[in-house]
Coordinates of C-alpha atoms (C1' of nucleotides) in Angstrom, one line a residue:
Chain A
M87 CA 18.4 16.7 6.2
E88 CA 16.4 18.6 3.6
S89 CA 16.2 16.5 0.4
V90 CA 17.4 17.8 -3.0
L91 CA 13.8 18.1 -4.1
E92 CA 12.8 20.0 -0.9
S93 CA 15.6 22.5 -1.1
V94 CA 14.9 23.3 -4.8
K95 CA 11.2 23.6 -4.2
S96 CA 11.4 25.7 -1.1
G97 CA 13.6 28.2 -2.9
I98 CA 11.0 28.6 -5.6
I99 CA 8.2 28.8 -3.1
R100 CA 10.0 31.6 -1.2
A101 CA 10.4 33.4 -4.5
I102 CA 6.7 33.1 -5.3
T103 CA 5.7 34.2 -1.8
G104 CA 8.1 37.1 -2.0
A105 CA 6.6 38.2 -5.4
A106 CA 3.0 38.1 -4.1
E107 CA 3.9 40.2 -1.1
K108 CA 5.8 42.7 -3.1
A109 CA 2.9 43.0 -5.5
R110 CA 0.6 43.7 -2.5
A111 CA 3.1 46.2 -1.0
E112 CA 3.0 48.1 -4.2
G113 CA -0.8 48.0 -4.3
K114 CA -1.1 45.8 -7.3
I115 CA -3.1 43.1 -5.7
D116 CA -4.9 42.9 -2.4
F117 CA -5.2 39.9 -0.1
E118 CA -5.3 39.3 3.6
T119 CA -3.4 36.0 3.9
L120 CA -1.8 34.2 1.1
P121 CA -3.8 31.1 0.1
E122 CA -2.2 27.7 0.5
F123 CA -0.9 27.3 -3.0
V124 CA 1.1 24.3 -4.3
L125 CA 4.2 23.9 -6.3
E126 CA 3.8 20.6 -8.0
V127 CA 5.3 18.5 -10.7
P128 CA 3.1 18.7 -13.8
R129 CA 2.0 15.6 -15.5
E130 CA 3.1 16.9 -18.9
K131 CA 6.8 17.5 -19.3
G132 CA 6.0 20.3 -21.6
H133 CA 4.5 22.2 -18.7
G134 CA 7.9 22.5 -17.0
D135 CA 9.7 21.0 -14.1
F136 CA 7.4 22.6 -11.5
A137 CA 4.2 24.6 -11.7
T138 CA 2.2 26.7 -9.2
N139 CA -1.5 27.4 -9.0
I140 CA -1.2 30.5 -6.8
A141 CA -2.7 32.8 -9.4
M142 CA -5.9 30.8 -9.7
L143 CA -6.3 30.7 -5.9
L144 CA -5.6 34.4 -5.5
A145 CA -7.9 35.3 -8.4
R146 CA -10.9 34.2 -6.3
H147 CA -10.0 36.7 -3.6
V148 CA -8.9 39.7 -5.6
K149 CA -11.6 39.3 -8.3
M150 CA -9.2 39.5 -11.2
Q151 CA -8.6 37.2 -14.2
P152 CA -6.3 34.3 -13.1
R153 CA -4.0 35.0 -15.9
R154 CA -3.7 38.7 -15.0
V155 CA -2.8 37.7 -11.5
A156 CA -0.2 35.3 -12.9
E157 CA 1.3 38.0 -15.0
M158 CA 1.4 40.3 -12.0
I159 CA 3.2 37.7 -9.9
N160 CA 5.5 36.7 -12.7
E161 CA 6.5 40.4 -13.0
Y162 CA 7.6 40.6 -9.4
L163 CA 9.2 37.1 -9.4
D164 CA 12.9 37.1 -8.6
T165 CA 14.2 33.5 -9.2
A166 CA 17.9 34.3 -8.8
G167 CA 19.7 31.4 -7.2
T168 CA 16.8 28.9 -7.7
W169 CA 17.9 27.1 -10.9
V170 CA 14.9 28.5 -12.7
A171 CA 16.0 29.2 -16.3
R172 CA 12.6 30.1 -17.8
R173 CA 9.1 30.5 -16.8
E174 CA 5.8 30.9 -18.6
I175 CA 2.1 31.5 -17.9
A176 CA -0.1 28.8 -19.3
G177 CA -3.5 27.3 -19.3
P178 CA -6.0 28.8 -16.9
G179 CA -3.3 30.7 -15.0
F180 CA -0.5 28.3 -14.0
I181 CA 3.0 29.7 -13.7
N182 CA 5.4 27.0 -15.1
F183 CA 9.0 26.8 -14.1
F184 CA 11.7 25.3 -16.4
L185 CA 14.9 24.6 -14.5
D186 CA 18.4 24.3 -15.6
S187 CA 19.0 20.6 -15.5
G188 CA 22.0 21.2 -13.3
W189 CA 19.8 21.2 -10.2
M190 CA 19.5 17.4 -10.3
Y191 CA 23.2 16.4 -10.2
A192 CA 23.4 17.1 -6.5
V193 CA 21.5 13.9 -5.8
L194 CA 24.3 11.6 -6.8
P195 CA 26.9 12.7 -4.3
R196 CA 24.0 12.8 -1.8
I197 CA 23.2 9.2 -2.4
E198 CA 26.8 8.2 -2.2
E199 CA 27.3 10.0 1.1
Q200 CA 24.1 8.6 2.7
G201 CA 24.3 5.1 1.2
N202 CA 21.7 2.9 2.6
R203 CA 20.3 5.8 4.6
Y204 CA 19.2 7.6 1.4
G205 CA 15.5 7.8 1.4
S206 CA 15.2 7.9 5.2
S207 CA 13.9 11.1 6.7
D208 CA 12.9 12.7 9.9
T209 CA 9.3 13.1 8.9
G210 CA 8.1 11.1 11.9
R211 CA 10.3 13.0 14.4
G212 CA 10.6 9.9 16.5
K213 CA 6.9 9.6 17.2
K214 CA 6.1 6.3 18.9
V215 CA 4.1 4.1 16.5
Q216 CA 2.9 0.6 17.0
V217 CA 1.9 -1.6 14.1
E218 CA -0.2 -4.6 15.1
F219 CA -0.7 -7.1 12.3
V220 CA -1.5 -10.8 11.6
S221 CA -2.6 -11.5 15.2
A222 CA -4.0 -14.8 13.8
N223 CA -5.8 -17.2 16.0
P224 CA -3.1 -19.5 17.5
T225 CA -5.4 -22.4 16.9
G226 CA -4.6 -23.0 13.2
L227 CA -2.3 -22.3 10.4
L228 CA -1.5 -19.1 8.6
H229 CA -3.7 -18.5 5.5
M230 CA -3.5 -16.1 2.6
G231 CA -5.3 -13.3 4.5
N232 CA -2.7 -13.6 7.3
A233 CA 0.1 -13.7 4.7
R234 CA -1.1 -10.4 3.0
G235 CA -1.4 -8.8 6.5
A236 CA 2.1 -10.0 7.3
A237 CA 3.6 -8.5 4.2
L238 CA 1.6 -5.2 4.4
G239 CA 2.2 -4.8 8.1
D240 CA 5.9 -5.5 8.0
T241 CA 6.5 -3.2 5.0
M242 CA 4.5 -0.4 6.6
A243 CA 6.6 -0.8 9.7
S244 CA 9.8 -0.6 7.7
L245 CA 8.6 2.4 5.8
L246 CA 7.6 4.2 9.0
Q247 CA 11.0 3.4 10.5
A248 CA 12.7 4.9 7.4
A249 CA 10.5 8.0 7.7
G250 CA 11.8 8.6 11.2
F251 CA 9.1 7.0 13.3
D252 CA 9.9 5.0 16.4
V253 CA 8.2 1.8 15.4
S254 CA 7.2 -1.4 17.2
R255 CA 5.8 -4.5 15.5
E256 CA 3.3 -6.4 17.6
F257 CA 1.3 -9.7 17.4
Y258 CA -1.7 -10.0 19.6
I259 CA -2.2 -13.6 20.7
N260 CA -5.9 -14.5 21.1
D261 CA -5.2 -17.1 23.7
A262 CA -8.3 -16.6 25.8
G263 CA -12.1 -16.8 25.4
N264 CA -14.6 -19.0 23.9
Q265 CA -12.6 -20.3 21.0
I266 CA -9.8 -21.4 23.3
E267 CA -12.3 -23.4 25.4
N268 CA -13.5 -24.9 22.2
F269 CA -10.0 -25.6 21.1
G270 CA -9.4 -27.4 24.4
K271 CA -12.5 -29.5 23.9
S272 CA -11.5 -30.4 20.4
L273 CA -8.0 -31.5 21.6
E274 CA -9.6 -33.5 24.4
A275 CA -12.0 -35.3 22.0
R276 CA -9.2 -36.1 19.5
Y277 CA -7.0 -37.4 22.3
L278 CA -9.7 -39.7 23.6
Q279 CA -10.6 -40.8 20.1
Q280 CA -7.0 -41.6 19.3
L281 CA -6.9 -43.8 22.3
G282 CA -10.0 -45.7 21.2
H283 CA -12.7 -44.0 23.3
E284 CA -16.1 -43.3 21.7
V285 CA -16.5 -39.6 22.4
P286 CA -18.4 -37.0 20.4
F287 CA -16.5 -34.2 18.6
P288 CA -17.6 -30.7 19.6
E289 CA -20.1 -29.2 17.2
D290 CA -18.0 -26.1 16.4
G291 CA -14.7 -27.9 17.0
Y292 CA -11.5 -27.6 15.1
H293 CA -11.5 -30.2 12.4
G294 CA -8.0 -29.8 11.0
Q295 CA -5.5 -32.5 10.7
D296 CA -3.0 -30.4 12.5
I297 CA -4.6 -30.8 15.9
I298 CA -4.7 -34.5 15.4
D299 CA -1.0 -34.3 14.9
T300 CA -0.6 -32.3 18.1
V301 CA -2.6 -34.9 20.0
T302 CA -0.5 -37.7 18.5
G303 CA 2.6 -36.0 19.8
I304 CA 1.1 -35.8 23.3
I305 CA 0.3 -39.5 23.2
K306 CA 3.8 -40.3 22.0
N307 CA 5.3 -38.5 24.9
D308 CA 2.9 -39.2 27.7
G309 CA 0.7 -42.1 26.5
D310 CA -2.7 -42.3 28.0
K311 CA -1.9 -40.7 31.3
Y312 CA -4.5 -37.9 30.8
V313 CA -7.5 -40.3 30.3
D314 CA -8.2 -40.3 34.0
V315 CA -7.3 -36.8 34.8
D316 CA -9.9 -34.2 35.8
P317 CA -11.3 -32.9 32.5
V318 CA -10.8 -29.2 33.5
L319 CA -7.1 -29.8 34.3
R320 CA -6.7 -32.0 31.3
R321 CA -8.0 -29.4 28.9
E322 CA -5.9 -26.8 30.6
F323 CA -2.8 -28.9 29.9
F324 CA -3.8 -29.6 26.3
I325 CA -4.4 -26.0 25.6
K326 CA -1.2 -24.8 27.1
H327 CA 0.8 -27.5 25.2
A328 CA -1.0 -27.0 21.9
L329 CA -0.8 -23.2 22.0
E330 CA 2.9 -23.2 22.6
E331 CA 3.4 -25.6 19.7
K332 CA 1.1 -23.6 17.4
L333 CA 2.6 -20.3 18.3
N334 CA 6.1 -21.6 17.7
A335 CA 5.0 -22.8 14.3
I336 CA 3.5 -19.4 13.5
K337 CA 6.7 -17.6 14.6
R338 CA 8.7 -19.9 12.4
S339 CA 6.5 -19.3 9.4
L340 CA 6.6 -15.6 9.9
E341 CA 10.3 -15.5 10.3
N342 CA 10.7 -17.6 7.2
F343 CA 8.6 -14.9 5.5
G344 CA 11.0 -12.3 6.8
V345 CA 8.8 -10.9 9.5
K346 CA 10.1 -10.3 13.0
Y347 CA 8.0 -8.9 15.9
D348 CA 9.2 -6.7 18.7
N349 CA 6.5 -8.0 21.0
W350 CA 4.0 -10.9 21.3
F351 CA 1.1 -9.8 23.4
S352 CA -1.1 -12.3 25.2
E353 CA -4.8 -11.6 25.5
Q354 CA -4.8 -13.9 28.5
T355 CA -2.6 -11.5 30.5
L356 CA -5.4 -8.9 30.2
H357 CA -7.8 -11.3 31.9
E358 CA -5.3 -12.4 34.6
S359 CA -4.1 -8.9 35.5
G360 CA -7.6 -7.5 36.0
A361 CA -7.0 -5.0 33.2
I362 CA -10.3 -5.9 31.6
D363 CA -12.3 -5.4 34.8
K364 CA -10.5 -2.1 35.4
V365 CA -11.2 -0.7 31.9
L366 CA -14.9 -1.7 32.3
D367 CA -15.1 0.1 35.6
E368 CA -13.6 3.1 34.0
L369 CA -16.1 3.0 31.2
R370 CA -18.9 2.6 33.7
E371 CA -17.8 5.7 35.6
R372 CA -17.7 7.6 32.3
G373 CA -21.3 6.5 31.7
S374 CA -20.6 4.4 28.6
I375 CA -21.8 1.1 29.9
Y376 CA -25.2 -0.1 31.0
E377 CA -26.8 -3.4 32.0
N378 CA -29.5 -5.1 30.1
D379 CA -30.7 -8.8 30.2
N380 CA -28.1 -9.5 32.8
A381 CA -25.3 -8.5 30.3
L382 CA -23.2 -5.4 30.2
W383 CA -23.3 -3.3 27.1
F384 CA -21.0 -0.6 25.6
K385 CA -23.0 2.3 24.2
S386 CA -21.3 2.2 20.8
T387 CA -24.4 3.8 19.2
E388 CA -23.2 7.0 20.9
F389 CA -20.2 6.9 18.7
G390 CA -22.0 6.3 15.4
D391 CA -22.3 2.5 15.5
E392 CA -25.4 0.8 14.4
K393 CA -26.0 -1.0 17.7
D394 CA -24.6 -1.4 21.1
E395 CA -22.1 -4.1 21.8
V396 CA -22.0 -6.7 24.7
V397 CA -18.8 -6.5 26.8
V398 CA -19.8 -8.9 29.5
R399 CA -22.1 -11.8 28.8
S400 CA -25.0 -12.7 31.1
N401 CA -22.9 -15.7 32.3
G402 CA -20.3 -13.2 33.6
T403 CA -17.5 -13.7 31.0
P404 CA -16.1 -10.8 29.1
T405 CA -16.3 -10.8 25.3
Y406 CA -13.4 -10.5 22.8
F407 CA -14.4 -6.8 22.4
A408 CA -13.9 -6.2 26.1
A409 CA -10.4 -7.6 25.9
D410 CA -9.8 -5.5 22.8
I411 CA -10.7 -2.3 24.7
A412 CA -8.4 -3.2 27.5
Y413 CA -5.7 -4.0 24.9
H414 CA -6.0 -0.7 23.2
K415 CA -5.9 1.2 26.4
N416 CA -2.8 -0.7 27.3
K417 CA -1.2 0.3 24.0
F418 CA -1.8 4.0 24.7
E419 CA -0.5 3.5 28.3
R420 CA 2.7 2.1 26.9
G421 CA 3.3 5.5 25.3
F422 CA 2.4 4.8 21.7
E423 CA 1.1 8.0 20.1
W424 CA -0.1 6.4 16.9
L425 CA -1.7 2.9 16.7
I426 CA -2.0 1.1 13.4
N427 CA -4.0 -2.1 13.2
I428 CA -4.2 -4.2 10.0
W429 CA -7.4 -6.2 9.8
G430 CA -9.2 -8.2 7.2
A431 CA -12.0 -6.4 5.5
D432 CA -14.5 -8.8 7.0
H433 CA -13.9 -7.1 10.4
H434 CA -14.8 -3.7 9.3
G435 CA -17.9 -3.8 11.4
H436 CA -15.7 -3.5 14.5
V437 CA -13.9 -0.4 13.5
R438 CA -16.6 2.1 14.7
R439 CA -17.0 0.5 18.1
L440 CA -13.3 0.1 18.8
K441 CA -12.7 3.7 17.9
G442 CA -15.7 4.6 20.0
A443 CA -14.3 2.8 23.0
V444 CA -11.0 4.5 22.5
E445 CA -12.8 7.9 22.5
A446 CA -14.9 6.9 25.5
L447 CA -11.7 6.4 27.4
G448 CA -10.6 9.9 26.6
Y449 CA -8.1 9.1 23.8
D450 CA -8.2 10.7 20.4
P451 CA -9.7 8.1 18.0
D452 CA -7.7 9.7 15.2
N453 CA -4.6 8.3 16.7
L454 CA -5.9 4.8 15.9
D455 CA -5.8 3.9 12.3
I456 CA -7.3 0.6 11.2
V457 CA -6.2 -0.5 7.7
L458 CA -8.7 -2.9 6.2
M459 CA -7.3 -5.2 3.6
Q460 CA -9.5 -6.9 1.0
L461 CA -9.3 -10.6 0.6
V462 CA -6.9 -12.6 -1.6
R463 CA -7.8 -14.9 -4.4
L464 CA -5.2 -17.4 -5.5
F465 CA -5.1 -18.4 -9.1
R466 CA -3.3 -21.3 -10.6
D467 CA -3.5 -22.3 -14.3
G468 CA -6.0 -19.5 -14.7
E469 CA -8.4 -21.0 -12.2
I470 CA -9.3 -19.7 -8.8
I471 CA -8.1 -22.0 -6.0
R472 CA -11.2 -22.4 -3.8
M473 CA -10.0 -22.8 -0.4
S474 CA -12.0 -24.5 2.3
K475 CA -11.0 -26.7 5.1
R476 CA -13.6 -29.2 4.0
S477 CA -12.3 -29.6 0.4
G478 CA -8.8 -30.1 1.8
E479 CA -7.3 -27.7 -0.6
F480 CA -5.9 -25.1 1.7
V481 CA -2.8 -23.2 0.9
T482 CA -0.9 -22.0 3.9
L483 CA 1.8 -19.3 4.1
D484 CA 4.4 -22.0 4.3
D485 CA 3.1 -23.7 1.2
L486 CA 3.1 -20.4 -0.7
V487 CA 6.6 -19.5 0.3
E488 CA 7.8 -23.0 -0.7
E489 CA 6.1 -22.8 -4.1
V490 CA 6.7 -19.2 -5.2
G491 CA 9.5 -18.1 -2.9
R492 CA 9.5 -15.5 -0.3
D493 CA 10.5 -12.5 -2.5
A494 CA 7.7 -13.1 -5.0
A495 CA 5.1 -13.7 -2.3
R496 CA 6.0 -10.5 -0.4
Y497 CA 6.0 -8.4 -3.5
F498 CA 2.7 -9.6 -4.8
F499 CA 1.0 -9.0 -1.5
V500 CA 2.1 -5.3 -1.3
M501 CA 2.0 -4.4 -5.0
R502 CA -1.7 -3.5 -4.8
S503 CA -3.3 -1.0 -2.4
A504 CA -4.7 -2.7 0.7
D505 CA -8.3 -1.9 -0.2
S506 CA -8.2 -3.6 -3.6
H507 CA -9.0 -7.2 -4.0
L508 CA -5.8 -9.1 -4.7
D509 CA -5.7 -11.7 -7.5
F510 CA -2.6 -13.7 -6.7
D511 CA -1.3 -15.4 -9.9
M512 CA 0.8 -18.3 -8.7
D513 CA 2.2 -19.0 -12.1
L514 CA 3.3 -15.5 -12.7
A515 CA 4.8 -15.3 -9.2
K516 CA 6.9 -18.4 -10.0
S517 CA 7.9 -17.4 -13.5
Q518 CA 11.4 -16.2 -14.1
S519 CA 10.4 -14.0 -17.0
T520 CA 10.0 -10.4 -18.0
D521 CA 6.4 -10.6 -16.8
N522 CA 7.3 -11.0 -13.2
P523 CA 7.9 -7.6 -11.6
V524 CA 10.0 -9.1 -8.9
Y525 CA 12.6 -10.5 -11.2
Y526 CA 12.4 -7.3 -13.3
I527 CA 13.5 -5.2 -10.3
Q528 CA 16.0 -7.6 -8.9
Y529 CA 17.5 -8.0 -12.4
A530 CA 18.3 -4.3 -12.5
H531 CA 20.2 -4.7 -9.3
A532 CA 22.1 -7.8 -10.5
R533 CA 23.0 -6.1 -13.8
I534 CA 24.6 -3.2 -12.0
C535 CA 26.6 -5.5 -9.8
S536 CA 27.7 -7.3 -13.0
I537 CA 28.9 -4.1 -14.5
I538 CA 31.0 -3.4 -11.4
R539 CA 32.4 -6.9 -11.5
Q540 CA 33.4 -6.4 -15.1
L541 CA 35.1 -3.2 -14.2
E542 CA 37.0 -4.7 -11.3
E543 CA 38.1 -7.6 -13.5
K544 CA 39.6 -5.1 -15.8
G545 CA 41.4 -3.5 -12.9
G546 CA 39.3 -0.4 -13.0
A547 CA 38.5 1.5 -9.8
L548 CA 35.1 2.9 -8.7
P549 CA 35.0 6.7 -8.8
E550 CA 33.5 8.9 -6.1
A551 CA 30.5 10.9 -7.4
R552 CA 31.8 14.2 -6.1
D553 CA 35.0 13.8 -8.1
C554 CA 33.2 13.1 -11.4
N555 CA 32.2 15.4 -14.1
L556 CA 28.5 14.7 -13.7
L557 CA 27.6 17.3 -16.4
L558 CA 28.6 14.6 -18.9
L559 CA 25.3 12.9 -18.0
K560 CA 23.0 14.6 -20.3
E561 CA 21.2 11.8 -22.2
T562 CA 17.4 11.6 -21.7
A563 CA 17.7 8.1 -20.2
E564 CA 20.4 9.4 -17.7
M565 CA 18.4 12.4 -16.7
D566 CA 15.2 10.5 -16.3
L567 CA 17.0 8.0 -14.0
I568 CA 18.5 10.8 -11.9
R569 CA 15.1 12.6 -11.7
K570 CA 13.5 9.4 -10.4
M571 CA 16.0 8.9 -7.7
I572 CA 15.5 12.5 -6.5
D573 CA 11.9 11.5 -5.7
F574 CA 12.8 8.6 -3.5
P575 CA 12.9 10.3 0.0
E576 CA 9.5 11.9 -0.6
E577 CA 8.1 8.7 -2.0
V578 CA 9.2 6.8 1.1
S579 CA 7.7 9.3 3.6
E580 CA 4.5 9.7 1.6
A581 CA 4.1 5.9 1.5
A582 CA 4.8 5.7 5.2
V583 CA 2.5 8.5 6.4
N584 CA -0.4 7.4 4.2
L585 CA 0.2 3.7 5.0
E586 CA 0.5 2.8 1.3
P587 CA 3.4 0.4 0.8
H588 CA 2.2 -0.3 -2.8
R589 CA 3.7 3.0 -3.8
I590 CA 7.1 1.7 -3.1
A591 CA 6.5 -1.5 -5.0
R592 CA 5.5 0.6 -7.9
Y593 CA 8.4 3.0 -7.5
A594 CA 10.9 0.2 -7.5
H595 CA 9.4 -1.2 -10.7
E596 CA 9.5 2.2 -12.4
L597 CA 13.0 2.9 -11.3
A598 CA 14.1 -0.5 -12.5
G599 CA 12.4 0.2 -15.8
L600 CA 14.3 3.5 -16.3
F601 CA 17.6 1.7 -15.5
H602 CA 16.9 -1.0 -18.1
S603 CA 16.1 1.6 -20.7
F604 CA 19.4 3.4 -19.9
Y605 CA 21.3 0.1 -19.9
N606 CA 20.0 -0.8 -23.4
S607 CA 20.8 2.5 -25.0
H608 CA 24.2 3.5 -23.4
R609 CA 27.2 1.6 -22.3
V610 CA 28.8 2.3 -18.9
I611 CA 32.3 0.8 -19.5
V612 CA 33.6 3.0 -22.4
E613 CA 36.8 4.3 -23.8
D614 CA 36.2 7.8 -22.5
R615 CA 37.4 7.6 -18.9
E616 CA 35.6 10.7 -17.8
L617 CA 32.3 9.6 -19.2
Q618 CA 32.8 6.1 -17.8
D619 CA 33.3 7.6 -14.3
A620 CA 30.2 9.7 -14.5
R621 CA 28.1 6.8 -15.6
L622 CA 29.6 4.6 -12.9
A623 CA 28.6 7.2 -10.4
L624 CA 25.1 7.1 -11.9
V625 CA 24.7 3.3 -11.8
I626 CA 26.3 3.0 -8.3
S627 CA 23.7 5.4 -7.0
T628 CA 21.0 3.4 -8.8
R629 CA 22.1 0.2 -7.2
T630 CA 21.9 1.9 -3.8
V631 CA 18.4 3.1 -4.4
V632 CA 17.1 -0.1 -6.0
G633 CA 18.7 -2.0 -3.2
R634 CA 17.1 0.2 -0.5
A635 CA 13.7 -0.1 -2.1
L636 CA 14.0 -3.9 -2.2
E637 CA 15.1 -3.8 1.4
L638 CA 12.1 -1.8 2.5
L639 CA 9.9 -4.2 0.7
G640 CA 11.6 -7.1 2.5
L641 CA 13.1 -8.6 -0.6
T642 CA 16.6 -9.7 -1.4
A643 CA 18.8 -7.7 -3.7
P644 CA 20.8 -10.4 -5.6
E645 CA 24.2 -9.6 -7.0
S646 CA 23.8 -12.0 -9.8
M647 CA 20.9 -13.9 -11.3
Chain B
rG1218 C1' -33.6 -3.7 5.0
rC1219 C1' -29.2 -0.8 7.1
rG1220 C1' -23.8 0.1 7.0
rC1221 C1' -18.7 -0.2 4.9
rC1222 C1' -15.5 -1.1 0.5
rU1223 C1' -15.0 -1.4 -4.8
rA1224 C1' -16.3 0.2 -10.1
rU1225 C1' -10.6 3.7 -14.8
rA1226 C1' -8.0 0.5 -21.8
rG1227 C1' -9.6 -6.6 -23.8
rC1228 C1' -7.2 -8.3 -18.6
rU1229 C1' -4.7 -6.7 -13.7
rC1230 C1' -4.2 -2.1 -11.7
rA1231 C1' -1.9 3.3 -10.8
rG1232 C1' -3.6 8.1 -10.7
rU1233 C1' 1.2 13.3 -7.1
rU1234 C1' -4.7 14.3 -2.0
rG1235 C1' -9.1 19.5 -6.7
rG1236 C1' -5.1 21.0 -11.7
rA1237 C1' -3.5 21.5 -17.8
rC1238 C1' -4.2 16.5 -23.6
rA1239 C1' -6.3 10.2 -17.9
rG1240 C1' -1.2 6.5 -17.2
rA1241 C1' 1.7 1.6 -16.4
rG1242 C1' 2.2 -3.7 -16.8
rC1243 C1' 0.1 -7.9 -19.3
rA1244 C1' -2.1 -9.6 -23.8
rA1245 C1' -1.6 -8.4 -29.7
rC1246 C1' 1.7 -7.0 -33.8
rG1247 C1' 6.7 -5.5 -35.8
rG1248 C1' 11.8 -4.7 -34.6
rA1249 C1' 17.0 -4.9 -31.5
rC1250 C1' 22.2 -9.6 -29.0
rU1251 C1' 30.3 -10.6 -32.8
rU1252 C1' 29.7 -5.0 -27.5
rC1253 C1' 28.8 -4.3 -19.4
rU1254 C1' 23.4 -10.7 -18.3
rA1255 C1' 17.8 -10.6 -24.3
rA1256 C1' 15.1 -12.5 -16.9
rU1257 C1' 16.3 -6.7 -21.1
rC1258 C1' 15.1 -2.8 -24.7
rC1259 C1' 12.6 0.1 -28.9
rG1260 C1' 8.2 1.1 -31.8
rU1261 C1' 2.5 0.5 -33.0
rG1262 C1' -3.5 2.1 -29.8
rU1263 C1' -7.1 1.5 -26.8
rG1264 C1' -11.0 4.9 -22.9
rU1265 C1' -19.3 7.4 -22.4
rC1266 C1' -13.0 7.2 -15.8
rG1267 C1' -20.4 2.3 -13.8
rG1268 C1' -24.9 6.1 -14.7
rA1269 C1' -27.4 11.0 -13.5
rG1270 C1' -27.2 15.5 -11.2
rG1271 C1' -24.5 19.2 -8.0
rU1272 C1' -20.2 22.2 -5.8
rU1273 C1' -16.1 25.9 -9.0
rC1274 C1' -11.9 29.1 -12.7
rG1275 C1' -11.1 23.5 -13.1
rA1276 C1' -13.9 16.9 -10.9
rG1277 C1' -11.3 10.2 -12.3
rU1278 C1' -10.6 12.8 -7.4
rC1279 C1' -15.4 16.3 -3.2
rC1280 C1' -21.4 16.1 -2.2
rU1281 C1' -26.3 13.7 -3.4
rC1282 C1' -29.1 9.9 -5.8
rC1283 C1' -29.2 5.4 -8.7
rU1284 C1' -26.9 0.6 -10.7
rA1285 C1' -23.6 -3.7 -10.2
rG1286 C1' -20.2 -6.7 -7.2
rG1287 C1' -17.7 -8.0 -2.4
rC1288 C1' -18.1 -7.8 2.9
rG1289 C1' -20.5 -7.0 7.5
rC1290 C1' -25.0 -6.5 10.7
rG1291 C1' -24.1 -13.1 17.2
rC1292 C1' -24.3 -12.5 24.8
rC1293 C1' -18.4 -15.8 17.8
rA1294 C1' -13.6 -14.0 17.1

RNA sequence: GCGCCUAUAGCUCAGUUGGACAGAGCAACGGACUUCUAAUCCGUGUGUCGGAGGUUCGAGUCCUCCUAGGCGCGCCA
């Protein structure tokens, strides 16, 4: 359904187009095709509710002063039935439109009618999208980078769903390759060490306490029965056992963070099914692969990369990159029309070559978007928490959720755009004060619930917006709040299409701010029953929109605080 | 050395995709609770938009160069 904003704007745009064409028909101005003008909301309130730049764009073609063109168009402009009350020509040639404020009231019955669907749209037209995020190595615990990826990916997916895309959330499990071999060797060494054998620990092994715990668990169940087992079989067992344990822990952590996947995709299956060999054959046929030094290389330089990349090592084993190519082909084969990957910025070097590989396979690389997110720095007591496995100070996702809570953690991770470095202030995230944006937003929701409770205690009934005299809402604070809610559907689809969840974090904060202003200057429960009903309609809608914004961000909407 | 990202108020960051006088939060100061939750609100001001050129009616936004910081440049992932 067309939003309130869209329908008002499209009416004015039609009028502008009509005026330009009429002026041309009467020989006043001459142009072949109308330039792509915009009808936008000016920054300055004094410049009207909407403004168009059509005159400045046309001026270039018709070789007239922009203001003269504006006057011409203004003369032919018929804005009957568009809510436009007044218009002016200003600045270098803008035509500003001032609307009768009545145009805004329609949003309240709209929100009431759509409820939690308000803000959703058909922008995506059911396009199949896959968001792949976190995809952490199943050999360790989830760190801050994974946590930010989880919050960003999950929120993007929610936004895309709201914008009418058919979304699937996926986690790629790196359960194959060198690092897994290494993982197996580490487990094996720990196992033997725990049982008193003097064995060296692998040079690049996994030093964490967590794998010692895993091994202790194995010993508890099976004792020393693997000491005399063939090492290859032994490692195979350890890997299988440990991966399952780790993966379950990762799943639990993410669920605890409010993130649920539609699919967990195992890299190992690509090796076992022959998908990797197949995709390499295909690339070879297409001439994108060559042999050098007994290894196979992908010609990524043909796609703008700095150098070519090995896909099969001289020892015959495929690289991670080879698996990734097969994985992305698999994604397209599953019918996804738009692939979104969320990666840490330290992986940016792989973007070119993966897109190159996608292109080499005959797919459009523009259908693969790789969102790079900058790293997270944790602050506590004003100091950076330096995390390293060696120092032992290592904050995991579980630690973070336990310390600051899931809502604060999720909000802080998405409140900045992905490509800005994130300074995560643990003290601020924990504080239950005005400084904390999470509480600020949730408090707005709780306050509205409180008003409604008060009303019900007094035996009052909730009105329906369409039965209210909404014209009674004419205070600045009321109109600002209504105007903001009108923007919500566009805000959601813009945030979705541009993969910018921070816009919704910001929007929620601004909306809450407008509500708090209103709350402090006007009472809802008042003597005047008609006014009370109109204001109730206003705050009920506000609760819906704040609640929906919180929901999209994956936060709870408390009824009292 | 080459490549990618970043640079906006004292701090942390937005900036409607090229529009009019560049915004918000925090910090600072002063106010507002016998009334729906003061976890709130209302006032007070701050900018060589890192620097230099260019593109045009118009640049924080696009192009080039320079400076500073982060990251990457393995037959690791």
